[in-house]
Short mmCIF file of C-alpha atoms and ligand atoms in Angstrom, two decimals:
data_model
loop_
_atom_site.label_atom_id
_atom_site.label_comp_id
_atom_site.label_asym_id
_atom_site.label_seq_id
_atom_site.Cartn_x
_atom_site.Cartn_y
_atom_site.Cartn_z
CA MET A 1 0.00 0.00 0.00
CA ALA A 2 1.15 3.54 -0.68
CA GLU A 3 2.03 6.02 2.02
CA PHE A 4 -0.45 8.90 2.55
CA GLY A 5 0.39 12.39 3.76
CA TYR A 6 0.79 16.11 3.29
CA ASP A 7 4.56 16.15 2.77
CA ILE A 8 5.13 18.41 -0.22
CA ASP A 9 8.93 18.15 0.07
CA TYR A 10 8.77 14.37 -0.10
CA ALA A 11 6.41 14.51 -3.09
CA LYS A 12 8.81 16.97 -4.78
CA LYS A 13 11.80 14.67 -4.24
CA LEU A 14 9.97 11.68 -5.67
CA LEU A 15 8.85 13.67 -8.73
CA GLU A 16 12.37 15.04 -9.28
CA ASN A 17 13.53 11.42 -9.37
CA ASP A 18 11.06 10.50 -12.13
CA SER A 19 8.75 8.68 -9.69
CA LEU A 20 4.97 8.98 -9.67
CA VAL A 21 2.95 10.72 -6.94
CA ALA A 22 -0.85 10.82 -6.65
CA ILE A 23 -2.02 14.41 -6.21
CA PRO A 24 -5.33 15.92 -5.12
CA THR A 25 -7.14 18.38 -7.37
CA GLU A 26 -10.57 19.95 -7.06
CA THR A 27 -11.86 17.65 -9.85
CA VAL A 28 -10.41 14.19 -9.21
CA TYR A 29 -7.08 12.79 -7.95
CA GLY A 30 -4.31 12.74 -10.55
CA LEU A 31 -1.39 10.36 -11.08
CA ALA A 32 1.44 12.84 -11.54
CA ALA A 33 4.88 12.74 -13.14
CA ASN A 34 7.40 15.26 -14.46
CA ALA A 35 5.79 16.26 -17.78
CA THR A 36 9.16 17.08 -19.33
CA SER A 37 10.61 13.62 -18.63
CA SER A 38 9.71 10.84 -21.07
CA ILE A 39 10.95 8.28 -18.55
CA ALA A 40 8.61 9.55 -15.85
CA VAL A 41 5.64 9.91 -18.21
CA THR A 42 6.13 6.35 -19.49
CA LYS A 43 5.53 5.17 -15.93
CA ILE A 44 2.09 6.82 -15.92
CA PHE A 45 0.98 4.84 -18.97
CA LYS A 46 2.35 1.59 -17.50
CA THR A 47 0.83 2.08 -14.07
CA LYS A 48 -2.62 2.96 -15.39
CA GLU A 49 -2.43 0.39 -18.21
CA ARG A 50 -3.39 3.28 -20.42
CA PRO A 51 -2.98 3.01 -24.19
CA SER A 52 -0.22 5.26 -25.51
CA PHE A 53 -2.64 6.91 -27.97
CA ASP A 54 -4.50 8.62 -25.11
CA PRO A 55 -2.77 11.96 -24.35
CA LEU A 56 -2.28 13.50 -20.89
CA ILE A 57 -3.12 16.86 -19.33
CA ILE A 58 -0.26 18.96 -17.96
CA HIS A 59 -0.73 20.97 -14.78
CA THR A 60 0.96 24.20 -13.84
CA TYR A 61 0.43 26.75 -11.07
CA SER A 62 -0.15 29.98 -12.94
CA LEU A 63 -1.43 31.53 -16.12
CA ASP A 64 2.01 33.19 -16.35
CA ARG A 65 3.63 29.78 -16.95
CA LEU A 66 1.41 28.94 -19.93
CA ASN A 67 3.75 30.57 -22.46
CA ASP A 68 6.51 28.21 -21.35
CA TYR A 69 4.62 25.25 -22.83
CA VAL A 70 2.49 26.56 -25.70
CA THR A 71 3.34 28.58 -28.81
CA SER A 72 0.19 30.71 -28.99
CA ILE A 73 -2.87 31.56 -26.91
CA PRO A 74 -6.06 32.65 -28.68
CA TYR A 75 -7.85 35.64 -27.18
CA LYS A 76 -10.85 33.55 -26.13
CA ALA A 77 -8.54 31.14 -24.33
CA THR A 78 -7.02 34.03 -22.39
CA LEU A 79 -10.48 35.23 -21.40
CA LEU A 80 -11.33 31.77 -20.11
CA THR A 81 -8.13 31.40 -18.11
CA LYS A 82 -8.73 34.78 -16.47
CA ARG A 83 -12.21 33.73 -15.39
CA PHE A 84 -11.78 30.02 -14.56
CA TRP A 85 -8.14 29.42 -13.50
CA PRO A 86 -7.26 27.99 -11.14
CA GLY A 87 -10.12 25.65 -11.93
CA ALA A 88 -11.74 22.75 -13.73
CA LEU A 89 -11.06 23.90 -17.28
CA THR A 90 -8.44 22.37 -19.60
CA LEU A 91 -7.30 24.15 -22.76
CA LEU A 92 -5.94 22.45 -25.87
CA LEU A 93 -3.21 24.69 -27.32
CA PRO A 94 -0.31 24.27 -29.78
CA LYS A 95 2.58 22.75 -27.88
CA LYS A 96 6.20 23.76 -27.54
CA SER A 97 8.92 21.17 -28.07
CA ASN A 98 9.84 20.98 -24.36
CA ILE A 99 6.71 18.86 -23.90
CA PRO A 100 7.67 15.37 -25.10
CA ASP A 101 5.54 13.67 -27.76
CA ILE A 102 4.64 10.88 -25.35
CA VAL A 103 2.60 13.37 -23.29
CA THR A 104 0.46 14.41 -26.25
CA SER A 105 0.46 11.03 -28.04
CA GLY A 106 2.16 12.76 -30.94
CA LEU A 107 -0.49 15.48 -31.32
CA ASP A 108 0.52 19.09 -32.03
CA THR A 109 -1.62 20.37 -29.17
CA VAL A 110 -1.08 19.97 -25.45
CA ALA A 111 -3.84 19.93 -22.83
CA VAL A 112 -3.09 22.35 -19.96
CA ARG A 113 -4.79 23.46 -16.78
CA VAL A 114 -4.13 25.16 -13.44
CA PRO A 115 -5.82 22.99 -10.79
CA ASN A 116 -7.48 24.60 -7.80
CA HIS A 117 -6.15 22.76 -4.78
CA PRO A 118 -3.83 24.40 -2.23
CA LEU A 119 -1.57 21.36 -1.68
CA THR A 120 -1.07 20.72 -5.37
CA LEU A 121 -0.58 24.40 -6.17
CA ALA A 122 2.11 24.56 -3.48
CA LEU A 123 3.75 21.45 -4.92
CA LEU A 124 3.64 22.83 -8.47
CA LYS A 125 5.20 26.13 -7.30
CA SER A 126 8.06 24.24 -5.70
CA LEU A 127 8.89 22.37 -8.92
CA SER A 128 10.83 23.55 -11.96
CA PHE A 129 8.62 21.53 -14.33
CA PRO A 130 4.87 21.02 -14.95
CA LEU A 131 3.14 17.78 -13.96
CA ALA A 132 1.48 15.43 -16.41
CA ALA A 133 -1.44 13.85 -14.59
CA PRO A 134 -4.31 11.71 -15.79
CA SER A 135 -6.95 10.66 -13.30
CA ALA A 136 -5.39 8.22 -10.80
CA ASN A 137 -7.42 5.14 -11.69
CA PRO A 138 -6.79 2.07 -13.82
CA PHE A 139 -7.70 2.94 -17.43
CA GLY A 140 -11.44 2.92 -18.03
CA TYR A 141 -12.50 2.74 -14.37
CA ILE A 142 -14.19 5.47 -12.30
CA SER A 143 -11.94 8.42 -11.37
CA PRO A 144 -10.91 8.70 -7.69
CA THR A 145 -12.28 11.48 -5.52
CA LEU A 146 -10.59 10.40 -2.26
CA ALA A 147 -6.99 9.40 -1.45
CA GLN A 148 -8.36 6.03 -0.31
CA HIS A 149 -9.82 5.38 -3.77
CA VAL A 150 -6.34 5.81 -5.24
CA ASN A 151 -4.83 3.54 -2.64
CA ASN A 152 -7.40 0.81 -3.24
CA GLN A 153 -6.52 0.51 -6.90
CA LEU A 154 -2.98 1.77 -7.40
CA GLY A 155 -1.58 1.60 -3.86
CA ASP A 156 0.79 -1.28 -4.61
CA LYS A 157 2.18 0.48 -7.68
CA ILE A 158 3.01 3.93 -6.30
CA GLU A 159 4.94 5.16 -3.28
CA TYR A 160 3.10 8.25 -2.16
CA ILE A 161 -0.35 9.84 -2.20
CA LEU A 162 -0.61 13.51 -1.32
CA ASP A 163 -3.82 13.49 0.69
CA GLY A 164 -5.95 16.55 0.00
CA GLY A 165 -9.28 15.20 1.25
CA ALA A 166 -12.43 14.86 -0.83
CA CYS A 167 -12.41 16.51 -4.27
CA GLU A 168 -14.75 19.49 -4.23
CA VAL A 169 -15.94 19.36 -7.84
CA GLY A 170 -15.91 15.57 -8.18
CA ILE A 171 -15.87 15.18 -11.97
CA GLU A 172 -13.02 15.82 -14.38
CA SER A 173 -12.24 19.16 -15.98
CA THR A 174 -14.03 20.46 -19.06
CA ILE A 175 -11.74 20.25 -22.12
CA ILE A 176 -11.96 22.97 -24.76
CA GLY A 177 -10.04 23.40 -28.02
CA PHE A 178 -9.71 26.33 -30.43
CA GLU A 179 -8.87 24.52 -33.67
CA ASN A 180 -12.10 25.54 -35.44
CA ALA A 181 -13.93 28.83 -35.96
CA LEU A 182 -16.07 28.00 -32.93
CA PRO A 183 -14.25 26.81 -29.80
CA THR A 184 -15.06 23.12 -29.24
CA VAL A 185 -15.83 21.45 -25.93
CA HIS A 186 -14.28 17.97 -26.26
CA ARG A 187 -15.21 16.78 -22.77
CA LEU A 188 -18.01 18.06 -20.56
CA GLY A 189 -16.73 18.60 -17.03
CA GLY A 190 -16.45 20.73 -13.95
CA VAL A 191 -17.03 24.10 -15.66
CA SER A 192 -20.46 24.20 -17.31
CA VAL A 193 -21.04 25.06 -20.96
CA GLU A 194 -23.33 27.90 -19.84
CA ASP A 195 -20.53 29.45 -17.76
CA ILE A 196 -18.08 29.16 -20.66
CA GLU A 197 -20.57 30.69 -23.11
CA SER A 198 -21.20 33.58 -20.74
CA ILE A 199 -17.54 34.55 -21.22
CA ILE A 200 -16.75 33.75 -24.88
CA GLY A 201 -20.12 33.28 -26.59
CA GLU A 202 -21.24 30.21 -28.50
CA VAL A 203 -19.19 27.00 -28.41
CA ASP A 204 -19.53 23.70 -30.21
CA VAL A 205 -20.06 20.70 -27.93
CA LYS A 206 -18.70 17.43 -29.32
CA PRO A 207 -18.10 15.16 -26.38
CA HIS A 208 -19.18 11.85 -27.88
CA SER A 209 -16.35 11.52 -30.31
CA SER A 210 -15.42 7.92 -29.53
CA SER A 211 -14.27 7.46 -33.11
CA ASN A 212 -12.29 10.68 -33.04
CA PRO A 213 -8.58 9.95 -32.62
CA VAL A 214 -8.03 13.50 -31.37
CA ALA A 215 -9.70 12.71 -28.06
CA PRO A 216 -9.26 8.99 -27.49
CA GLY A 217 -10.04 9.35 -23.79
CA MET A 218 -13.55 9.91 -24.99
CA LEU A 219 -13.91 6.20 -25.69
CA GLN A 220 -17.55 5.44 -25.08
CA ASN A 221 -17.03 2.87 -22.38
CA HIS A 222 -15.19 4.93 -19.80
CA TYR A 223 -15.62 6.00 -16.18
CA ALA A 224 -17.30 2.62 -15.74
CA PRO A 225 -17.97 0.48 -12.69
CA LYS A 226 -17.41 -3.27 -13.07
CA LYS A 227 -21.06 -3.99 -12.34
CA LYS A 228 -23.66 -3.45 -15.01
CA LEU A 229 -25.35 -0.04 -14.74
CA ILE A 230 -28.62 0.82 -16.45
CA ILE A 231 -30.29 4.21 -16.66
CA GLY A 232 -33.99 4.95 -16.91
CA ASN A 233 -37.09 5.48 -14.84
CA ILE A 234 -36.05 3.99 -11.48
CA ASP A 235 -39.60 3.07 -10.38
CA LYS A 236 -40.18 1.15 -13.61
CA LEU A 237 -36.76 -0.51 -13.56
CA LEU A 238 -37.40 -1.68 -9.99
CA GLN A 239 -40.42 -3.64 -11.21
CA HIS A 240 -38.23 -5.74 -13.46
CA HIS A 241 -35.00 -6.23 -11.53
CA ASP A 242 -34.01 -7.75 -8.18
CA ASN A 243 -30.92 -7.43 -6.03
CA VAL A 244 -30.19 -3.92 -7.30
CA GLY A 245 -28.48 -0.83 -5.98
CA ILE A 246 -29.93 2.59 -6.83
CA ILE A 247 -28.20 5.88 -7.60
CA SER A 248 -30.99 8.45 -7.65
CA PHE A 249 -30.73 12.20 -8.07
CA GLN A 250 -32.93 13.28 -5.14
CA LYS A 251 -35.55 10.71 -4.36
CA GLN A 252 -35.32 8.23 -1.50
CA TYR A 253 -36.25 4.59 -2.16
CA ASN A 254 -37.15 2.02 0.37
CA ILE A 255 -34.38 -0.43 -0.46
CA GLN A 256 -31.12 -1.27 1.26
CA HIS A 257 -28.53 -0.31 -1.35
CA GLN A 258 -29.30 3.19 -2.47
CA ILE A 259 -27.53 6.52 -2.72
CA GLN A 260 -29.15 9.91 -3.31
CA LEU A 261 -26.74 12.18 -5.20
CA SER A 262 -28.26 15.33 -3.71
CA LYS A 263 -31.23 15.29 -1.36
CA LYS A 264 -31.78 18.97 -2.05
CA GLY A 265 -31.53 18.58 -5.82
CA ASP A 266 -28.27 20.52 -6.22
CA LEU A 267 -26.34 19.54 -9.36
CA ASP A 268 -22.98 20.70 -8.01
CA GLU A 269 -23.45 18.44 -5.00
CA ALA A 270 -24.55 15.60 -7.29
CA ALA A 271 -21.32 15.97 -9.30
CA GLN A 272 -19.34 15.77 -6.08
CA THR A 273 -20.99 12.52 -4.99
CA LEU A 274 -21.41 10.72 -8.33
CA PHE A 275 -18.14 8.78 -8.63
CA GLY A 276 -18.07 7.83 -4.94
CA ALA A 277 -21.61 6.49 -5.30
CA MET A 278 -20.66 4.34 -8.31
CA ARG A 279 -17.63 3.01 -6.46
CA GLN A 280 -19.58 2.23 -3.33
CA LEU A 281 -22.30 0.30 -5.12
CA ASP A 282 -19.71 -1.47 -7.25
CA ASN A 283 -18.36 -2.96 -4.01
CA GLU A 284 -21.71 -3.92 -2.49
CA ASP A 285 -23.44 -7.26 -2.74
CA ILE A 286 -25.83 -6.46 -5.58
CA SER A 287 -26.02 -7.67 -9.16
CA LEU A 288 -27.03 -4.47 -10.93
CA ILE A 289 -26.86 -0.69 -10.45
CA ILE A 290 -29.84 1.33 -11.66
CA SER A 291 -29.77 5.08 -12.05
CA GLU A 292 -31.50 8.00 -13.74
CA TYR A 293 -30.49 11.09 -15.66
CA VAL A 294 -30.39 14.40 -13.81
CA PRO A 295 -31.62 17.73 -15.27
CA ASN A 296 -29.47 18.45 -18.33
CA ILE A 297 -28.29 21.91 -17.30
CA GLY A 298 -25.15 23.24 -15.59
CA LEU A 299 -23.02 20.37 -14.30
CA GLY A 300 -25.99 18.09 -15.02
CA ARG A 301 -24.74 17.74 -18.60
CA ALA A 302 -21.39 16.38 -17.44
CA ILE A 303 -23.09 14.09 -14.89
CA ASN A 304 -25.37 12.68 -17.59
CA ASP A 305 -22.37 12.20 -19.89
CA ARG A 306 -20.57 10.16 -17.20
CA LEU A 307 -23.69 8.12 -16.41
CA LYS A 308 -24.16 7.32 -20.08
CA ARG A 309 -20.54 6.20 -20.49
CA ALA A 310 -20.70 4.14 -17.30
CA ALA A 311 -23.77 2.36 -18.66
CA ILE A 312 -22.14 1.22 -21.89
CA LYS A 313 -20.62 -2.23 -21.74
CA GLN A 314 -18.31 -3.37 -24.50
O1 TXA B 401 -9.86 16.99 -14.10
C1 TXA B 401 -9.03 16.49 -14.84
O2 TXA B 401 -8.88 16.85 -16.02
C2 TXA B 401 -8.16 15.37 -14.27
C3 TXA B 401 -7.26 15.98 -13.19
C4 TXA B 401 -6.27 14.99 -12.63
O3 TXA B 401 -6.61 17.13 -13.69
N1 TXA B 401 -7.40 14.75 -15.29
C5 TXA B 401 -7.95 13.93 -16.21
O4 TXA B 401 -7.05 13.36 -17.06
O5 TXA B 401 -9.14 13.69 -16.27
P1 TXA B 401 -7.35 12.12 -18.00
O6 TXA B 401 -6.05 11.73 -18.55
O7 TXA B 401 -8.08 11.09 -17.24
O8 TXA B 401 -8.21 12.73 -19.14
C6 TXA B 401 -7.57 13.60 -20.04
C7 TXA B 401 -8.34 13.71 -21.31
C8 TXA B 401 -8.30 12.46 -22.13
O9 TXA B 401 -9.62 12.17 -22.52
C9 TXA B 401 -7.47 12.83 -23.34
O10 TXA B 401 -7.88 12.17 -24.48
C10 TXA B 401 -7.72 14.33 -23.42
O11 TXA B 401 -7.76 14.74 -22.08
N2 TXA B 401 -6.59 15.02 -24.05
C11 TXA B 401 -5.37 15.25 -23.54
N3 TXA B 401 -4.58 15.90 -24.42
C12 TXA B 401 -5.33 16.09 -25.51
C13 TXA B 401 -5.10 16.69 -26.78
N4 TXA B 401 -3.92 17.25 -27.09
N5 TXA B 401 -6.12 16.72 -27.66
C14 TXA B 401 -7.32 16.17 -27.35
N6 TXA B 401 -7.60 15.57 -26.17
C15 TXA B 401 -6.62 15.53 -25.28
MG1 MG B 402 -9.33 9.61 -16.75
#
């Protein structure tokens, strides 16, 4: 099992030696390595059993560092960074050559964000390089929102987990690119489309591009529990299935294995609890998880996207 703690100096030493460290962010925990070291980044792909065609996000501590890693920043991207960084928004921008090809899977763009977590920001400030960090879960499984989730799945493969408590946002960052006339949201996430559009106007939303090699992490079957999950009208589904666990938005059901994402119907709270709920039911003695879509506004769109992907079995 990995060691847990708050020791930024220890995390820094490990990272400077090309080792991996799990780091907290406001979205989900990341599995971090020196983004400028191909040796270190290779370890991320190995540890997660992630295919090399799926590029990584790099993390830095300030908007001022962005020019170190990218060759140009469109005006709309600057507006977004000013409003949402540090925060759950990742930009795809043309990369500089100091970012090795392994990070971007050979693409010309690099994904960058400034995460909003005090421990990780302090760690990033202490380092002379950015951190490449995918979510700290085995490829395809649900992203971790607690240090313990990381330990359960990757604890025997990594030395240290920087423990920053429960992730406040709870779903991954929104990914936006500027390659077309309209900026394109490639992954729905912790910053809502409405909030983005309030800053830069209309965007294109193309999150379901499973056949699109530009965003291979958008494979349809992703963020998935091991148990089968079906989505629909929970009352109706209950009539046809036994031994189930329920993930409902607000409503309480009179069965043993059930989790309400937000009793008060708050979508931000539902985002925070979603992945933990899937994990919990995945480990309970049930044969099926049933769930329902939440209102498709604000973070509800990202929640519904994750539910849909979790429900697809290959
Ligand atoms: O919230 C987050 O974004 C978390 C935390 C740790 O920062 N990270 C995360 O990373 O979710 P990961 O690796 O699980 O997802 C990164 C996604 C992948 O779907 C990948 O395909 C996409 O970003 N991506 C990375 N670089 C890209 C690029 N140059 N072009 C298109 N998609 C890219
Ligand atoms: Mg991931």
